[in-house]
Short mmCIF file of C-alpha atoms in Angstrom, two decimals:
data_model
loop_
_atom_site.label_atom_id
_atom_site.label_comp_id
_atom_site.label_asym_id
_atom_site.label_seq_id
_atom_site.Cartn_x
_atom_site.Cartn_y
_atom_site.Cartn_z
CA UNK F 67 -26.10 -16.11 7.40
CA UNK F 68 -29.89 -15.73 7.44
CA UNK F 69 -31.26 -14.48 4.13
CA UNK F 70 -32.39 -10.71 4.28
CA UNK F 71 -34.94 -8.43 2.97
CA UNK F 72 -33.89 -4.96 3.80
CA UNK F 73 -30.25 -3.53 3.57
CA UNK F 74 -30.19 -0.20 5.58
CA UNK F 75 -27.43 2.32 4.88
CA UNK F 76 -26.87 4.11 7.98
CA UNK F 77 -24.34 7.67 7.94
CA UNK F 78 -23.42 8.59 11.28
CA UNK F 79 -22.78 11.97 12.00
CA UNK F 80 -22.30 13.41 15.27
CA UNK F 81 -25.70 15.19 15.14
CA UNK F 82 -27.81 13.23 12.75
CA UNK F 83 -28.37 9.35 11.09
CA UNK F 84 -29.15 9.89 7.47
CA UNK F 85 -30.91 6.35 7.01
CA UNK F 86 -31.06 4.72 3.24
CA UNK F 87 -33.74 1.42 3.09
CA UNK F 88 -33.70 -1.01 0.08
CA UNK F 89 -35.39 -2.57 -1.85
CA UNK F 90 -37.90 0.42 -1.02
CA UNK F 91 -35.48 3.49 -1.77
CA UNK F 92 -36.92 4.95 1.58
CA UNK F 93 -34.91 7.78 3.08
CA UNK F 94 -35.23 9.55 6.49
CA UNK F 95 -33.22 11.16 8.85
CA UNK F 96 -33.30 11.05 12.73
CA UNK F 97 -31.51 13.01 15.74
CA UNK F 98 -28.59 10.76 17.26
CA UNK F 99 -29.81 10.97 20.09
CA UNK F 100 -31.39 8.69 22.26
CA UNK F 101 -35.21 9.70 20.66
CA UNK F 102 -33.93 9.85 17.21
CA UNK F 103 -32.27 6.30 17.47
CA UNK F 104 -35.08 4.93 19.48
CA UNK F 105 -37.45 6.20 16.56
CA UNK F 106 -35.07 4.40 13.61
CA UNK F 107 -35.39 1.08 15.19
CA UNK F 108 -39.38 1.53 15.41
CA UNK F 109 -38.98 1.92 12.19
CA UNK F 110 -37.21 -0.73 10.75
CA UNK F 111 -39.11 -3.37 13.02
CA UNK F 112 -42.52 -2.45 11.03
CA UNK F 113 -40.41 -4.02 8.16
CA UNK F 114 -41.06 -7.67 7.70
CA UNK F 115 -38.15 -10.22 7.38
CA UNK F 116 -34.99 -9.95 8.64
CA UNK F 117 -32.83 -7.01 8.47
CA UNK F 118 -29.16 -5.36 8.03
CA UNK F 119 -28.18 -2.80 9.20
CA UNK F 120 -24.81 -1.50 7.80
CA UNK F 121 -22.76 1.75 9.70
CA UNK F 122 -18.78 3.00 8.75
CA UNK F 123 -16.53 2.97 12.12
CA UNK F 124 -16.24 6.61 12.90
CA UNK F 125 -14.73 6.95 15.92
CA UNK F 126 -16.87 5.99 18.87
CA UNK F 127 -19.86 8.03 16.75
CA UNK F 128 -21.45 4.82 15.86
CA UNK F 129 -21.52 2.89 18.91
CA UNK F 130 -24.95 4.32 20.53
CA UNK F 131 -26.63 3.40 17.22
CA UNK F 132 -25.25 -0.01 17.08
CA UNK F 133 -25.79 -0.93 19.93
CA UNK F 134 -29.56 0.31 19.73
CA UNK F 135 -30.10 -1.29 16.93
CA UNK F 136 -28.77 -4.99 18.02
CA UNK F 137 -30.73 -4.54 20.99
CA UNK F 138 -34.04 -4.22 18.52
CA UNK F 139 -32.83 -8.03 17.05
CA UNK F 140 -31.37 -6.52 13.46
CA UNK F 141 -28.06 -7.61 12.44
CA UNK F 142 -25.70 -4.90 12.25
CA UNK F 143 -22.08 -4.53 10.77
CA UNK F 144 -20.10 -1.88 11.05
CA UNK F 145 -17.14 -1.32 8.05
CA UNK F 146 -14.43 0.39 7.02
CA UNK F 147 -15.09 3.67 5.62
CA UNK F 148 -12.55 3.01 2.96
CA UNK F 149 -14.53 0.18 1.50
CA UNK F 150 -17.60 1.68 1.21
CA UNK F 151 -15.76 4.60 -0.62
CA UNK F 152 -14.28 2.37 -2.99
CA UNK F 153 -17.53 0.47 -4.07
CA UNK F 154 -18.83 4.00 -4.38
CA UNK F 155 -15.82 5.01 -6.80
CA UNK F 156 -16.19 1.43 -8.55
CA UNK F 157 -20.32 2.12 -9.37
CA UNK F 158 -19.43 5.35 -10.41
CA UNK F 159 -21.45 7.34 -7.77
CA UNK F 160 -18.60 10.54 -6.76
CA UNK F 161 -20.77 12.78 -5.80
CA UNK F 162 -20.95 13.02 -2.12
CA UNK F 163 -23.67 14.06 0.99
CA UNK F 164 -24.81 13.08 3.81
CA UNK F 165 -28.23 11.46 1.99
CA UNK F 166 -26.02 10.06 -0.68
CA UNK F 167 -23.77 8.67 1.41
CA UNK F 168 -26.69 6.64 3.08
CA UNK F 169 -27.77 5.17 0.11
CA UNK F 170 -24.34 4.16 -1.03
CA UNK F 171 -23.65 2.04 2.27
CA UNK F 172 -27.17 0.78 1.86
CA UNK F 173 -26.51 -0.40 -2.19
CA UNK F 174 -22.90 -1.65 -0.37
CA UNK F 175 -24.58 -3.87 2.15
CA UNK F 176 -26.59 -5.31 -0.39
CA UNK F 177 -24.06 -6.08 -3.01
CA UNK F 178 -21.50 -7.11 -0.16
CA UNK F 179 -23.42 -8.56 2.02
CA UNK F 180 -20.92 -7.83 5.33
CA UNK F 181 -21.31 -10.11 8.08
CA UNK F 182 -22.89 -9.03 11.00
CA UNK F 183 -20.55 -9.91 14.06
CA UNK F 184 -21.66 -9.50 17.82
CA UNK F 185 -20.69 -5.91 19.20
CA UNK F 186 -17.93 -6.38 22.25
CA UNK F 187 -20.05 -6.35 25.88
CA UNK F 188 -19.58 -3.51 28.27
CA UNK F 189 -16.63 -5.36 30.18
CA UNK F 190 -15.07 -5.65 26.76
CA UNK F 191 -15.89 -2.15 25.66
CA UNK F 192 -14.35 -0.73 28.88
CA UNK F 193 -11.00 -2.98 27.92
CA UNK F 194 -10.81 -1.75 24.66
CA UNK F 195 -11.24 2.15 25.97
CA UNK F 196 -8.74 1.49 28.19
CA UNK F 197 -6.28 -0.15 25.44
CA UNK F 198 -6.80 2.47 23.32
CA UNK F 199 -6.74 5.14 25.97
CA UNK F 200 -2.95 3.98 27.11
CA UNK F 201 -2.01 4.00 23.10
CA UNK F 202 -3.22 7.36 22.89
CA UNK F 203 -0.68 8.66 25.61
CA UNK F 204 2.14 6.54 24.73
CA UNK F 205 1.65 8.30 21.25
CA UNK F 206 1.48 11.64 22.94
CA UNK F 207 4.59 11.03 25.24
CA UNK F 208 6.49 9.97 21.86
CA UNK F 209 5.87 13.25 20.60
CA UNK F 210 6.53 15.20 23.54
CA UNK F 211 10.36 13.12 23.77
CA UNK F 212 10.77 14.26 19.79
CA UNK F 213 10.41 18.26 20.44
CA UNK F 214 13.48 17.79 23.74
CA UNK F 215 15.53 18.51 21.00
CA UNK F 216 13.73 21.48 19.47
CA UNK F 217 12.02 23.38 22.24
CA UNK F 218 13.48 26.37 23.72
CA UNK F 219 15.61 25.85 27.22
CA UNK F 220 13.23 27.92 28.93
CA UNK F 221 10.33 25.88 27.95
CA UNK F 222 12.14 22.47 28.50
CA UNK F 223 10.65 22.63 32.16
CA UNK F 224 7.58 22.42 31.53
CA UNK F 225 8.28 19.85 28.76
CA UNK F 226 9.72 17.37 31.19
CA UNK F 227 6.92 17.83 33.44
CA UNK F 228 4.36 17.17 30.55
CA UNK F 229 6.43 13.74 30.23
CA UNK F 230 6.45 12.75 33.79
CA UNK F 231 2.53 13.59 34.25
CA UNK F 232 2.29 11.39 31.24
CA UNK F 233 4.54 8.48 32.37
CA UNK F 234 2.21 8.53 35.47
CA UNK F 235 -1.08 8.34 33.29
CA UNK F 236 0.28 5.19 31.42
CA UNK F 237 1.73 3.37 34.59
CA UNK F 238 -1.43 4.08 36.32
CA UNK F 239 -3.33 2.26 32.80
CA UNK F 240 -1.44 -0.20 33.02
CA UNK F 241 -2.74 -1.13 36.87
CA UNK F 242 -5.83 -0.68 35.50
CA UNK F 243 -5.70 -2.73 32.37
CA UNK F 244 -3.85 -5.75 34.82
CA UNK F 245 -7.04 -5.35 37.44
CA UNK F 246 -9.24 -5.86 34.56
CA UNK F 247 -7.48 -8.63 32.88
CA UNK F 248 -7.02 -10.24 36.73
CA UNK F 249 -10.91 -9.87 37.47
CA UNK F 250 -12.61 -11.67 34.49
CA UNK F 251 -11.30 -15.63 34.55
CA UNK F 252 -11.81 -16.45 31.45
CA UNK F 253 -9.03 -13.07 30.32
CA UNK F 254 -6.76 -14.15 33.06
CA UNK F 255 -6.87 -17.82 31.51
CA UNK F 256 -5.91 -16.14 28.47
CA UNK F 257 -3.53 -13.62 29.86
CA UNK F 258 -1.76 -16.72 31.61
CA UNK F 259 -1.58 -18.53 28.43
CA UNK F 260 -0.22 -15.55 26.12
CA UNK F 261 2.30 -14.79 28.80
CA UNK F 262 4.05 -18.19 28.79
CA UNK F 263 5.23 -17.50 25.11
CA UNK F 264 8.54 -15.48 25.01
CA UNK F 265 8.57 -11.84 24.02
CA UNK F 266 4.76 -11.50 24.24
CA UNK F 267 4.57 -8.70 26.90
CA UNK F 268 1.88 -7.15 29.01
CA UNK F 269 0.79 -4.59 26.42
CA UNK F 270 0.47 -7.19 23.73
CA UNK F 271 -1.46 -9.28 25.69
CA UNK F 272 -4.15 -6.47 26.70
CA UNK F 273 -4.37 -6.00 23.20
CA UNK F 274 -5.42 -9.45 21.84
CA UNK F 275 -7.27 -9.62 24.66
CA UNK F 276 -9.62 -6.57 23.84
CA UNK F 277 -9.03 -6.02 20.13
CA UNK F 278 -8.92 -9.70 18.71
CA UNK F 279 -11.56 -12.08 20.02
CA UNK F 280 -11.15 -14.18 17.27
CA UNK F 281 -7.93 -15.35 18.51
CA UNK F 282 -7.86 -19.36 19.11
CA UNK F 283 -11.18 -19.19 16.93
CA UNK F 284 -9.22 -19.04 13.38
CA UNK F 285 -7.05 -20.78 11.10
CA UNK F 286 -3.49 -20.07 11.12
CA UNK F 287 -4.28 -18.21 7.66
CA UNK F 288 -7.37 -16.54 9.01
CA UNK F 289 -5.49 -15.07 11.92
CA UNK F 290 -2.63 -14.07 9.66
CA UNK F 291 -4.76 -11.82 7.16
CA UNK F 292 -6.87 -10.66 9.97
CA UNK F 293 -3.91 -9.07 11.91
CA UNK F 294 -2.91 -8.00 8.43
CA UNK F 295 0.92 -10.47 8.52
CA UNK F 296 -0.22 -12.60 5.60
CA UNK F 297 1.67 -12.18 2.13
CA UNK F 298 -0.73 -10.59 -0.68
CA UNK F 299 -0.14 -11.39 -4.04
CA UNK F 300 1.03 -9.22 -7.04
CA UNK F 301 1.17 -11.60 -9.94
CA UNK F 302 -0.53 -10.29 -13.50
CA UNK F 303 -0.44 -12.48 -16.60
CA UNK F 304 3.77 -13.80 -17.00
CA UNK F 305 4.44 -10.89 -14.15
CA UNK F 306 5.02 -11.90 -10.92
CA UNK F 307 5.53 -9.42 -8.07
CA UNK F 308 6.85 -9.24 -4.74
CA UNK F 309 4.63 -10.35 -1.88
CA UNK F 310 3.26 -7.37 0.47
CA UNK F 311 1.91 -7.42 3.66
CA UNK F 312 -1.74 -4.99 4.01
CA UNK F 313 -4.63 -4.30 5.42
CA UNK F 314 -5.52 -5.87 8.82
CA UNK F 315 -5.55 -4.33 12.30
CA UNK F 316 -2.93 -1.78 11.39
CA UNK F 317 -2.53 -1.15 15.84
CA UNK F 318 -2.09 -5.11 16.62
CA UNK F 319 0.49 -5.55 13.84
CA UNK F 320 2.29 -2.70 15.39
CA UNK F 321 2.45 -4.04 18.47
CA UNK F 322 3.58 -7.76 17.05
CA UNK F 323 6.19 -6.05 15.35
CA UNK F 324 7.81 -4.50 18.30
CA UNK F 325 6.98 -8.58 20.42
CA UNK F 326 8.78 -10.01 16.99
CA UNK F 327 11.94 -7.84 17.66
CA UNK F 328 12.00 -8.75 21.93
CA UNK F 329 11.29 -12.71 20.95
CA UNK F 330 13.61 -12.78 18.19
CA UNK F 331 16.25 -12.38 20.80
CA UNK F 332 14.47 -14.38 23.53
CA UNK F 333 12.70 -16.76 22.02
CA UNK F 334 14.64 -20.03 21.00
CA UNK F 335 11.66 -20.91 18.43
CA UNK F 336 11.38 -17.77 16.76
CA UNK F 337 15.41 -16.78 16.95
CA UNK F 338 16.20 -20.03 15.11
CA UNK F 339 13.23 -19.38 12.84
CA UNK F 340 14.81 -15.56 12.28
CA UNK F 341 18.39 -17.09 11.73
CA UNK F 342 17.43 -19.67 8.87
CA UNK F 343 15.77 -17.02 7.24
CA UNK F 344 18.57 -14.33 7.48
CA UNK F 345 21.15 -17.40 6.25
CA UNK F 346 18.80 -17.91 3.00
CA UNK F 347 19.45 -14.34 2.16
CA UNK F 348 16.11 -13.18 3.17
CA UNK F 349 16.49 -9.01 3.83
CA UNK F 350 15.84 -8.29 7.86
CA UNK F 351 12.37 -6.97 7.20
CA UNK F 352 11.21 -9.89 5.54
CA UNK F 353 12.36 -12.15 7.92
CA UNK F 354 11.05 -9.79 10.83
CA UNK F 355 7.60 -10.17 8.61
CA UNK F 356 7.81 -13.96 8.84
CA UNK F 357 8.43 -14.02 12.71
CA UNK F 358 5.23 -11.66 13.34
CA UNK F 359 3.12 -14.16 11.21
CA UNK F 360 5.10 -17.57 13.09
CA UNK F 361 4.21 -15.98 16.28
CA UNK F 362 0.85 -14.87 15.87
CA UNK F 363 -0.10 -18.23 14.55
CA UNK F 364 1.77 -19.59 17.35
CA UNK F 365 -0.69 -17.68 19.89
CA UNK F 366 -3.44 -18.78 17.68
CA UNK F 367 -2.85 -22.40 18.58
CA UNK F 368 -1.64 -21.48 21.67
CA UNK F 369 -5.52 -20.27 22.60
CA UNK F 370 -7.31 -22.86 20.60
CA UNK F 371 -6.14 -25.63 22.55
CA UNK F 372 -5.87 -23.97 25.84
CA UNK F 373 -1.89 -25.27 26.39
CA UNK F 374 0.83 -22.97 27.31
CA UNK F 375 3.85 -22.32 25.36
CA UNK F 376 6.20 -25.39 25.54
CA UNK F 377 9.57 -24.58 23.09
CA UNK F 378 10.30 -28.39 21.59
#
């Protein structure tokens, strides 16, 4: 990555940046707003050199500012809030404002140095809204099928109805999602290629698609601890502890998890794979485990060299 001068610490709140500049311990805040952000990135181009620009991923909050700011030629990464919390536990700094805050991501980027990776386009952006959009009902329709049991009979009318509208707001997503997918070629190359793999469904496929562009661009290992399927080690001095699975892109390992149980019954590769493991004694999780990271590697390779799923 290019070398650079100025870290900048930017907390996002949904009415105001709080902005944190080092090495020159400058503070200021600005409106986030069109103006206000318009007004940060006149400010950071007076500064020589190059520049990073470091936000948390709050929601959509951040995106305007991002965006802005890329568009002014400064790198910008946006993090999990959870890191930047724990370097702030880890240098001691507990307290906690909006100011403070600002100069803690600012002290992270510079001790961290995150790397800045391109924000998605607007075709991309509009995939991912739409991904996330069909998650967010399928999560609400879950809910709704839990209380059948628990609402009064009275009620369960309007219940049902709440389920149907919603099975008609996910269907209608999915056309949606499918156009999309169908309109860009180089999405229904990849669409085409996903789909030829066994028990990797529509839904998964969207999701890759809009919430893992480095797909095909990784190592098998990369992809593994990206997606948050590769085994983390608990070993201390003559200790040695069981192997855990964290971290990663908690939304894509859910959905492998639920392609791992379809293509461990229709996929010849992965169902032998599943039944050697089972046969050594492995417990069914573990082995499930296994078959998300097989098959997510197995897409990984499947992308990278552009050649559709062939079982030997």
């Amino acid at each position: 990555m290019t070398r650079i001068e100025h870290y900048v610490g930017i907390d996002v709140s949904k009415a105001r940046l709080d902005v944190h500049i080092r090495p020159e311990g400058e503070t200021l805040a600005v409106a986030n707003d069109e103006a206000g952000i318009a007004a940060l990135c006149a400010r950071l181009r007076q500064a020589p050199g190059p520049r990073l620009a470091v936000l948390e991923a709050t929601g959509a909050l951040q995106e305007r500012a991002a965006a802005a700011l890329c568009a002014a030629d400064i790198f910008v990464a946006v993090v999990n809030p959870r890191q930047v919390r724990d370097f702030a536990r880890a240098t001691g700094r507990l307290a906690k404002t909006d100011r403070l805050d600002a100069a803690v991501i600012a002290a992270f980027a510079e001790a961290v140095k995150p790397e800045p990776r391109p924000l998605p386009d607007a075709a991309r952006k509009a995939l991912i809204d739409q991904v996330t959009r069909r998650r967010q009902l399928v999560e609400m329709r879950a809910s709704e099928k839990i209380r059948r049991s628990q609402i009064a009979p009275k009620l369960r009318p309007s219940l049902e109805a709440h389920i149907a509208f919603l099975d008609k707001e996910i269907a209608a997503l999915d056309d949606e999602i499918g156009t999309s997918l169908r309109h860009s070629p180089a999405w229904r190359s990849e669409d085409d290629l996903l789909a030829s793999v066994p028990g990797v469904g529509p839904v998964l496929r969207a999701a890759l698609i809009a919430k893992l562009p480095e797909l095909g661009q990784l190592t098998r290992r990369q992809i593994a601890a990206l997606v948050g399927v590769a085994p983390i080690n608990r070993d201390s001095g003559q200790m040695r502890g069981r192997r855990v699975i964290a971290g990663g892109r908690a939304e894509l390992r859910t959905l492998l998890y639920m392609a791992a149980l379809t293509a461990i019954r229709c996929n010849p590769m992965l169902k032998a794979f599943n039944a050697r493991l089972r046969a050594a004694g492995k417990p069914s999780k573990l082995a499930i485990t296994a078959c998300m990271r097989k098959l997510i590697t197995i897409l990984n390779a499947i992308i990278r060299t552009k050649s559709p799923w062939r079982c030997a």
